[in-house]
Coordinates of C-alpha atoms in Angstrom, one line a residue:
M1 CA 0.1 -0.1 0.1
A2 CA 3.0 2.3 0.7
S3 CA 4.3 1.8 -2.2
E4 CA 0.9 2.2 -4.4
Q5 CA 0.5 5.4 -2.3
N6 CA 3.8 6.7 -2.9
A7 CA 3.6 5.9 -6.7
G8 CA 0.2 7.5 -6.7
E9 CA 1.4 10.4 -5.1
V10 CA 4.5 11.0 -7.1
P11 CA 4.1 11.3 -11.0
S12 CA 6.3 9.7 -13.6
I13 CA 8.1 11.2 -16.4
P14 CA 8.4 10.2 -20.1
Q15 CA 11.4 7.6 -20.5
E16 CA 13.0 9.8 -23.0
E17 CA 13.5 12.4 -20.9
A18 CA 15.0 10.7 -17.7
L19 CA 16.8 7.6 -16.2
C20 CA 17.0 6.4 -12.7
P21 CA 20.4 7.3 -11.1
G22 CA 20.6 4.3 -9.4
C23 CA 20.2 1.2 -11.7
Q24 CA 19.5 3.5 -14.9
S25 CA 16.2 1.9 -15.5
L26 CA 13.5 4.0 -17.8
S27 CA 10.4 5.4 -16.2
P28 CA 11.8 7.2 -12.9
L29 CA 9.4 8.7 -10.6
V30 CA 10.0 12.3 -9.6
L31 CA 10.2 12.9 -5.9
P32 CA 9.2 15.9 -4.1
C33 CA 12.9 16.8 -3.6
G34 CA 13.1 17.3 -7.4
H35 CA 15.2 14.0 -8.0
S36 CA 14.1 11.1 -9.9
L37 CA 13.9 7.4 -8.8
C38 CA 12.6 4.4 -10.2
E39 CA 10.3 2.2 -8.0
A40 CA 12.6 -0.5 -7.2
C41 CA 15.3 1.9 -6.1
L42 CA 12.7 4.1 -4.3
K43 CA 11.8 1.1 -2.1
L44 CA 15.1 0.3 -1.5
C45 CA 15.9 3.9 -0.3
E46 CA 12.7 3.9 1.8
G47 CA 14.0 0.9 3.5
E48 CA 17.5 2.3 4.1
L49 CA 16.8 5.9 4.8
G50 CA 13.2 6.0 5.7
Q51 CA 10.2 7.1 3.9
G52 CA 10.7 9.7 1.5
G53 CA 14.4 9.2 1.6
C54 CA 16.4 10.4 -1.7
T55 CA 20.0 8.4 -2.3
V56 CA 20.8 11.6 -4.4
C57 CA 20.2 14.1 -1.6
Y58 CA 21.9 11.4 1.0
G59 CA 24.8 11.4 -1.0
R60 CA 25.4 14.8 -1.3
E61 CA 24.8 15.5 2.4
L62 CA 27.1 12.3 3.3
L63 CA 29.8 14.0 1.0
D64 CA 29.4 17.4 2.4
C65 CA 29.9 15.6 6.0
V66 CA 33.0 14.1 4.9
L67 CA 34.2 17.1 3.3
K68 CA 33.6 19.1 6.4
R69 CA 35.4 16.9 8.7
M70 CA 38.4 16.5 6.4
L71 CA 38.5 20.3 6.4
D72 CA 38.1 20.6 9.9
S73 CA 40.7 18.1 10.7
L74 CA 43.0 19.6 8.2
F75 CA 42.6 23.2 9.5
Q76 CA 41.8 22.2 13.0
G77 CA 43.0 25.0 15.4
Q78 CA 43.3 27.6 12.7
R79 CA 41.0 30.1 11.7
R80 CA 38.8 30.0 8.5
R81 CA 38.4 32.6 6.1
R82 CA 34.7 33.5 5.8
S83 CA 33.3 34.8 2.6
R84 CA 32.0 38.4 2.3
E85 CA 28.2 36.9 2.5
E86 CA 29.2 34.9 5.5
E87 CA 30.7 37.6 7.2
E88 CA 27.7 39.8 6.8
R89 CA 25.3 37.1 7.7
V90 CA 27.4 36.5 10.9
Q91 CA 27.6 40.2 11.5
E92 CA 23.5 40.4 11.2
L93 CA 23.6 37.4 14.0
C94 CA 23.4 38.1 17.9
L95 CA 26.4 35.9 19.2
L96 CA 24.2 35.0 22.3
H97 CA 21.2 34.2 20.6
S98 CA 21.8 33.6 16.8
Q99 CA 19.1 35.7 15.8
R100 CA 19.2 39.1 13.7
L101 CA 20.0 42.1 15.3
E102 CA 17.0 44.3 14.7
L103 CA 17.2 46.8 17.3
F104 CA 19.8 49.2 18.6
C105 CA 20.0 50.0 22.3
V106 CA 20.4 54.0 22.8
E107 CA 21.8 53.8 26.2
D108 CA 24.5 51.0 25.4
E109 CA 25.1 52.0 21.7
E110 CA 25.1 48.7 20.5
P111 CA 22.9 46.6 18.0
V112 CA 20.8 43.7 20.2
C113 CA 18.1 41.2 19.3
V114 CA 14.8 40.9 20.7
E115 CA 15.6 38.4 23.1
C116 CA 18.5 40.7 24.3
Q117 CA 16.3 43.3 24.7
S118 CA 13.8 41.5 26.8
E119 CA 16.9 39.9 28.8
E120 CA 19.6 42.6 29.4
H121 CA 18.2 45.6 27.8
D122 CA 14.6 45.6 29.2
N123 CA 14.4 49.3 30.3
H124 CA 16.6 50.5 28.0
V125 CA 15.7 52.7 24.9
C126 CA 15.9 50.8 21.8
C127 CA 14.9 51.8 18.4
P128 CA 15.0 50.1 15.0
I129 CA 18.2 49.6 13.2
D130 CA 17.3 51.5 10.2
E131 CA 16.2 54.3 12.3
A132 CA 19.3 54.2 14.5
V133 CA 21.5 54.3 11.5
D134 CA 20.2 57.5 10.0
D135 CA 20.5 59.2 13.5
C136 CA 23.9 58.0 13.8
K137 CA 25.2 58.8 10.4
T138 CA 23.2 62.2 11.1
E139 CA 25.6 62.7 14.4
L140 CA 28.7 61.7 12.6
R141 CA 28.2 64.1 9.8
S142 CA 28.0 66.8 12.3
A143 CA 31.1 65.6 14.2
L144 CA 32.8 65.6 10.5
R145 CA 31.8 69.2 10.0
P146 CA 34.3 70.7 12.3
L147 CA 37.2 67.9 11.5
Q148 CA 36.8 68.8 7.9
A149 CA 37.0 72.5 8.6
K150 CA 40.2 71.4 10.6
M151 CA 41.6 69.5 7.7
E152 CA 40.7 72.5 5.2
A153 CA 42.7 75.0 7.6
L154 CA 45.8 72.4 7.8
I155 CA 45.7 72.3 4.2
S156 CA 45.6 76.1 3.7
I157 CA 48.1 76.4 6.4
K158 CA 50.5 73.7 4.6
K159 CA 50.1 75.6 1.6
N160 CA 51.1 78.8 2.8
C161 CA 53.9 76.9 4.3
E162 CA 55.3 75.7 1.1
E163 CA 54.7 78.9 -0.6
S164 CA 56.6 80.6 2.5
A165 CA 59.2 78.1 1.8
L166 CA 59.9 79.0 -1.7
H167 CA 59.5 82.7 -0.7
I168 CA 62.2 82.5 1.9
K169 CA 64.3 81.0 -0.9
T170 CA 63.6 84.2 -2.9
Q171 CA 64.2 86.3 -0.4
A172 CA 67.5 84.9 0.6
E173 CA 68.6 84.9 -3.1
Q174 CA 67.6 88.7 -3.6
T175 CA 69.1 89.5 -0.1
E176 CA 72.5 88.0 -1.0
R177 CA 72.3 89.8 -4.3
L178 CA 71.8 93.2 -2.8
V179 CA 74.3 92.4 0.5
Q180 CA 76.9 91.7 -2.5
V181 CA 76.4 94.7 -4.2
E182 CA 76.4 96.9 -1.0
F183 CA 79.6 95.3 -0.2
E184 CA 80.8 96.1 -3.7
K185 CA 80.3 99.5 -3.4
L186 CA 82.3 99.8 0.1
H187 CA 85.1 97.7 -1.2
Q188 CA 85.2 100.0 -4.3
F189 CA 85.3 103.2 -2.1
L190 CA 88.0 101.5 0.1
Q191 CA 90.2 100.3 -2.9
D192 CA 89.6 104.0 -4.6
E193 CA 90.9 105.6 -1.0
E194 CA 93.5 103.0 -0.6
A195 CA 94.9 103.8 -4.1
A196 CA 94.8 107.6 -3.4
I197 CA 96.7 107.0 -0.3
L198 CA 99.2 104.8 -2.0
S199 CA 99.6 107.2 -5.0
A200 CA 100.2 110.1 -2.2
V201 CA 102.7 108.3 -0.7
K202 CA 104.4 107.4 -4.2
E203 CA 104.6 111.1 -5.1
E204 CA 105.9 112.2 -1.9
E205 CA 108.6 109.6 -2.1
E206 CA 109.6 110.6 -5.9
E207 CA 109.3 114.7 -4.7
K208 CA 112.0 114.2 -1.8
T209 CA 114.1 111.3 -3.6
Q210 CA 114.3 114.1 -6.6
R211 CA 115.3 116.8 -4.1
M212 CA 117.8 114.6 -2.4
K213 CA 119.4 113.5 -5.7
D214 CA 119.5 117.3 -6.5
R215 CA 121.1 118.1 -3.1
V216 CA 123.7 115.4 -3.5
E217 CA 124.6 116.6 -6.9
N218 CA 125.1 119.9 -5.7
I219 CA 127.6 118.7 -2.8
S220 CA 129.2 116.4 -5.2
E221 CA 130.2 119.6 -7.5
Q222 CA 131.2 121.3 -4.3
I223 CA 133.5 118.4 -3.4
D224 CA 135.3 118.2 -6.7
S225 CA 136.4 121.8 -6.4
L226 CA 137.7 121.3 -3.3
A227 CA 139.5 118.2 -4.3
A228 CA 140.9 120.1 -7.3
A229 CA 141.9 123.2 -5.3
I230 CA 143.8 120.7 -2.7
E231 CA 145.2 118.8 -5.2
E232 CA 146.9 121.8 -7.4
T233 CA 148.1 123.3 -4.1
E234 CA 149.7 119.9 -2.9
E235 CA 151.6 120.1 -6.2
A236 CA 152.6 123.5 -6.1
M237 CA 153.9 123.0 -2.8
D238 CA 155.9 120.0 -4.0
S239 CA 157.3 122.0 -6.9
D240 CA 160.9 124.0 -6.8
D241 CA 161.4 126.9 -4.9
I242 CA 161.3 129.3 -7.8
S243 CA 158.0 127.9 -9.5
F244 CA 156.4 127.9 -6.1
L245 CA 157.1 131.3 -5.5
K246 CA 156.0 132.4 -9.2
D247 CA 152.6 130.4 -8.6
F248 CA 152.0 131.4 -5.0
K249 CA 149.8 134.2 -5.3
K250 CA 147.5 132.1 -7.9
I251 CA 147.5 129.1 -5.6
S252 CA 146.8 131.2 -2.6
E253 CA 143.9 132.8 -4.4
R254 CA 142.9 129.4 -5.2
T255 CA 142.8 128.2 -1.7
Q256 CA 140.7 131.1 -0.8
M257 CA 137.7 130.0 -2.5
T258 CA 134.2 130.2 -0.9
I259 CA 132.6 126.7 -0.3
Q260 CA 128.9 127.4 1.4
V261 CA 128.3 124.0 3.4
P262 CA 124.3 123.4 3.1
E263 CA 122.2 123.9 5.9
E264 CA 120.3 120.8 7.3
M265 CA 116.9 120.6 5.7
S266 CA 113.9 119.6 7.7
G267 CA 110.8 117.2 6.1
T268 CA 113.3 115.7 4.1
L269 CA 111.9 112.4 5.0
L270 CA 109.0 110.5 4.1
N271 CA 106.0 111.8 6.1
V272 CA 105.0 108.4 7.4
A273 CA 102.5 109.7 10.0
K274 CA 100.8 111.8 7.5
H275 CA 99.8 108.6 5.5
L276 CA 99.3 106.1 8.6
G277 CA 98.2 108.3 11.1
R278 CA 94.5 107.5 12.3
L279 CA 94.2 105.7 8.9
Q280 CA 91.3 103.9 9.7
Y281 CA 89.4 106.9 11.6
R282 CA 90.2 109.1 8.7
I283 CA 88.7 106.9 6.2
W284 CA 85.7 106.3 8.4
E285 CA 85.2 110.0 8.3
K286 CA 85.4 110.2 4.6
M287 CA 82.6 107.5 4.5
Q288 CA 80.4 109.7 5.9
D289 CA 79.9 111.0 2.6
A290 CA 79.6 107.6 0.8
V291 CA 77.3 106.1 3.4
I292 CA 73.7 106.6 3.4
Y293 CA 71.8 106.5 6.5
T294 CA 68.1 106.6 7.3
P295 CA 66.8 106.4 10.5
V296 CA 64.0 104.0 9.7
T297 CA 63.7 101.3 7.2
L298 CA 60.7 99.4 5.9
D299 CA 59.8 95.9 7.0
P300 CA 58.7 94.0 4.0
N301 CA 57.2 91.2 5.7
T302 CA 54.4 93.6 7.0
A303 CA 53.8 95.3 3.7
D304 CA 50.4 94.7 1.9
V305 CA 50.2 92.7 -1.1
C306 CA 49.6 95.9 -3.0
L307 CA 52.6 97.7 -2.0
S308 CA 56.1 97.5 -3.3
L309 CA 59.3 98.3 -1.9
S310 CA 62.6 99.6 -3.2
D311 CA 65.7 97.3 -2.7
D312 CA 67.1 99.7 0.0
L313 CA 63.7 99.4 1.9
T314 CA 63.3 103.2 1.9
S315 CA 60.6 103.8 -0.3
L316 CA 57.1 102.3 -1.2
W317 CA 54.5 102.7 -4.0
Y318 CA 51.2 101.3 -4.6
T319 CA 50.6 98.7 -7.6
E320 CA 47.4 97.5 -9.1
E321 CA 48.6 94.0 -9.1
D322 CA 49.3 91.9 -5.9
N323 CA 52.7 90.8 -5.2
H324 CA 52.8 87.2 -4.9
V325 CA 54.1 86.9 -1.2
P326 CA 53.1 84.4 1.7
D327 CA 50.0 85.4 3.8
N328 CA 52.3 85.3 7.1
C329 CA 50.8 86.9 10.4
E330 CA 53.1 90.1 10.5
R331 CA 51.5 91.3 7.0
F332 CA 48.6 93.6 6.7
C333 CA 45.7 93.0 4.5
C334 CA 43.6 95.6 4.5
H335 CA 45.4 99.1 4.8
E336 CA 47.7 99.3 2.0
C337 CA 50.5 100.0 4.8
V338 CA 53.8 98.7 6.0
L339 CA 55.5 99.2 9.1
G340 CA 59.3 100.3 10.0
A341 CA 61.5 97.3 10.7
E342 CA 62.5 98.5 13.8
G343 CA 60.1 99.2 17.2
F344 CA 60.5 101.5 19.8
S345 CA 59.7 101.4 23.7
S346 CA 61.8 104.6 25.1
G347 CA 63.7 107.2 23.9
R348 CA 63.2 110.3 21.3
H349 CA 63.0 109.3 17.5
T350 CA 62.7 111.3 14.6
W351 CA 62.4 110.4 10.6
D352 CA 61.2 112.5 7.7
V353 CA 59.3 111.3 4.9
E354 CA 59.0 112.9 1.4
V355 CA 55.1 112.8 0.4
G356 CA 56.0 115.3 -2.7
E357 CA 52.8 114.9 -5.1
N358 CA 51.4 112.0 -3.6
S359 CA 47.8 112.3 -3.3
E360 CA 46.7 109.7 -0.8
W361 CA 48.9 108.9 1.9
A362 CA 49.1 108.3 6.0
V363 CA 52.1 108.4 8.2
G364 CA 52.7 108.0 11.9
V365 CA 53.4 105.3 14.2
A366 CA 51.5 101.9 15.0
Q367 CA 51.4 99.8 18.3
E368 CA 52.8 96.3 18.4
T369 CA 49.4 94.3 18.9
V370 CA 47.6 96.3 16.1
S371 CA 45.4 94.4 13.9
R372 CA 47.0 93.1 10.7
K373 CA 44.4 90.9 8.9
D374 CA 40.9 93.0 9.4
W375 CA 40.0 96.3 8.5
F376 CA 39.2 99.1 11.2
P377 CA 38.7 102.6 11.4
P378 CA 42.2 104.1 12.2
S379 CA 42.7 105.9 15.5
P380 CA 44.2 105.9 18.4
D381 CA 41.8 103.9 20.0
T382 CA 42.5 101.1 17.4
G383 CA 46.2 101.4 17.7
L384 CA 47.3 103.9 15.4
W385 CA 48.6 107.6 15.4
T386 CA 48.9 108.9 12.1
I387 CA 48.1 112.0 10.0
C388 CA 46.7 111.5 6.3
Y389 CA 46.2 113.3 3.3
Y390 CA 43.2 112.5 0.7
A391 CA 40.6 114.5 -1.0
E392 CA 43.2 117.2 -1.0
M393 CA 42.9 117.6 2.6
C394 CA 45.2 116.9 5.4
R395 CA 43.7 115.3 8.5
A396 CA 44.5 113.8 12.0
R397 CA 43.3 110.1 12.1
T398 CA 41.3 110.7 15.2
P399 CA 37.4 109.5 15.8
N400 CA 36.4 112.6 14.2
A401 CA 39.1 112.9 11.6
T402 CA 40.2 116.2 12.4
P403 CA 41.0 118.5 9.6
L404 CA 44.3 120.0 9.7
V405 CA 45.1 123.7 8.4
L406 CA 48.4 124.1 6.6
K407 CA 50.5 127.1 5.3
R408 CA 51.3 125.1 2.1
K409 CA 51.1 121.9 0.6
L410 CA 53.1 119.3 2.4
Q411 CA 56.1 118.0 0.5
T412 CA 58.0 116.7 3.5
V413 CA 56.5 115.6 6.7
R414 CA 58.5 115.3 10.2
V415 CA 57.3 112.4 12.5
Q416 CA 58.5 112.8 16.2
L417 CA 58.2 110.5 18.6
D418 CA 58.9 111.1 22.4
L419 CA 58.2 107.9 24.3
E420 CA 59.3 109.7 27.9
R421 CA 56.7 112.4 27.4
G422 CA 54.0 110.2 25.3
R423 CA 53.9 112.1 22.5
V424 CA 54.0 111.8 18.4
T425 CA 54.4 115.5 17.0
F426 CA 54.2 115.8 13.3
S427 CA 55.6 119.0 11.5
D428 CA 56.4 120.4 8.2
A429 CA 60.0 119.5 7.5
S430 CA 60.8 122.8 5.6
D431 CA 60.4 125.1 8.6
N432 CA 59.8 122.5 11.5
T433 CA 56.4 124.2 12.0
V434 CA 54.2 121.7 13.9
I435 CA 51.1 120.2 12.4
Y436 CA 49.6 118.2 15.4
T437 CA 50.3 116.4 18.3
F438 CA 49.1 113.3 19.8
K439 CA 49.4 112.5 23.2
H440 CA 49.1 109.1 24.9
K441 CA 50.8 107.1 27.5
F442 CA 52.4 104.1 25.6
T443 CA 52.7 100.9 27.2
Q444 CA 54.0 98.4 24.5
R445 CA 56.4 99.1 21.4
V446 CA 55.4 101.5 18.8
F447 CA 56.6 101.0 15.0
P448 CA 56.9 103.5 12.1
Y449 CA 53.7 103.5 9.8
F450 CA 53.7 104.3 6.1
S451 CA 50.5 103.7 3.6
S452 CA 49.8 105.0 0.2
T453 CA 47.3 104.4 -2.3
S454 CA 48.7 106.7 -5.0
K455 CA 49.9 104.8 -8.3
R456 CA 52.2 107.6 -9.3
Y457 CA 54.2 109.2 -6.4
P458 CA 56.1 107.0 -4.0
L459 CA 56.6 107.5 -0.1
R460 CA 60.5 108.0 0.5
I461 CA 62.2 108.1 3.9
L462 CA 65.0 110.9 3.6
P463 CA 68.3 110.0 4.9
R464 CA 69.8 111.5 7.7
K465 CA 73.5 113.3 7.9
V466 CA 76.1 111.0 9.9
S467 CA 78.7 112.7 12.1
I468 CA 81.6 111.1 13.9
I469 CA 82.2 112.7 17.2
A470 CA 85.4 111.3 19.3
E471 CA 85.5 111.1 23.0

């Protein structure tokens, strides 16, 4: 009955389409698992494996089991590498309950399964995995923003450092070239002075040597005359008496010849002291006319990118094209200005600035901590004590931009800084007429300040006369 029942439940397939994999007979029956067996093999399989058994499935399971045992024996104690799909499936399962991780514990910040929630996370707030993923990604995106901003800042700083390194190389090459030029001028001056002194020594040597030659020749002539007279007298004295007496008068007159012994001459020797005495000091004195001294020089590292400076750092002018320089922290960005290279914290200091026909300028002093990167209204409140000229009007840069009355158009402005008295005084350098005075008790270093937006005429710091005083 069982075979009839099974035969009734399992349909047969056409002969030409399949063979029994067991005995290779025709007309096998199709089993629920999809494999085909003939009725005889099916009975045998039911007897061995139980009802519904399939030798094909059993063979595969047996083979898989054997292979698994062989692999386990071969790789015993070694970690097996899972496939990506296996890893994903394992990651999605709870290690304790082997159930899918469908929830996320907000308090413990970890994915859990349903049983974990009911056991260990019963009183915790949990949400679905999808919702937790969206919330966590949103949180991480917010956390990434400051990191990305810092990375962009670091990239910008790195770029600025690389540009600064290139600029340092350019600065060094230009500075070396200018130093060599300046020393060549000094070397040439010293060589010219050396040649002049050596020429004077040679000239004096030739003059005094010739004088000595002339004196020696004159004395030699006198010696020859005396020698001749002596010789003639001695010969006469050796002659016979009559001849001697006859020539006596003539010989006597010869012995009365006048010979003037030359007096001792002063200054016949080379005047060594004239050429060597205080030589270095005398050259130093002469260098006053060759050396240019300016009480203030400009600091190119503070100059706005729109300003260009002269090689000797005493002139500045406005340019339409920005100079390719690093944006270092000392450099100004918004005021078309540059500071002096040296700051002052005590004493009195004076410098003259030639403004000439410049139509937009400002000069004065700035405190060391004045803002370099942001624009601000120039005034003592913001760390600037300056006067300016624009729109054909001269003004003191106070909060009210105080207009200044001038006798004439300024050509040269004199800036006088007296840190002991706390004053910055501006005057017309042509007659020293005071224009304006700021009063302030300075508590930090201040630097000379220069600004220009005129494209045609530069500002120039005028040189001062140098004097050397020996104590």
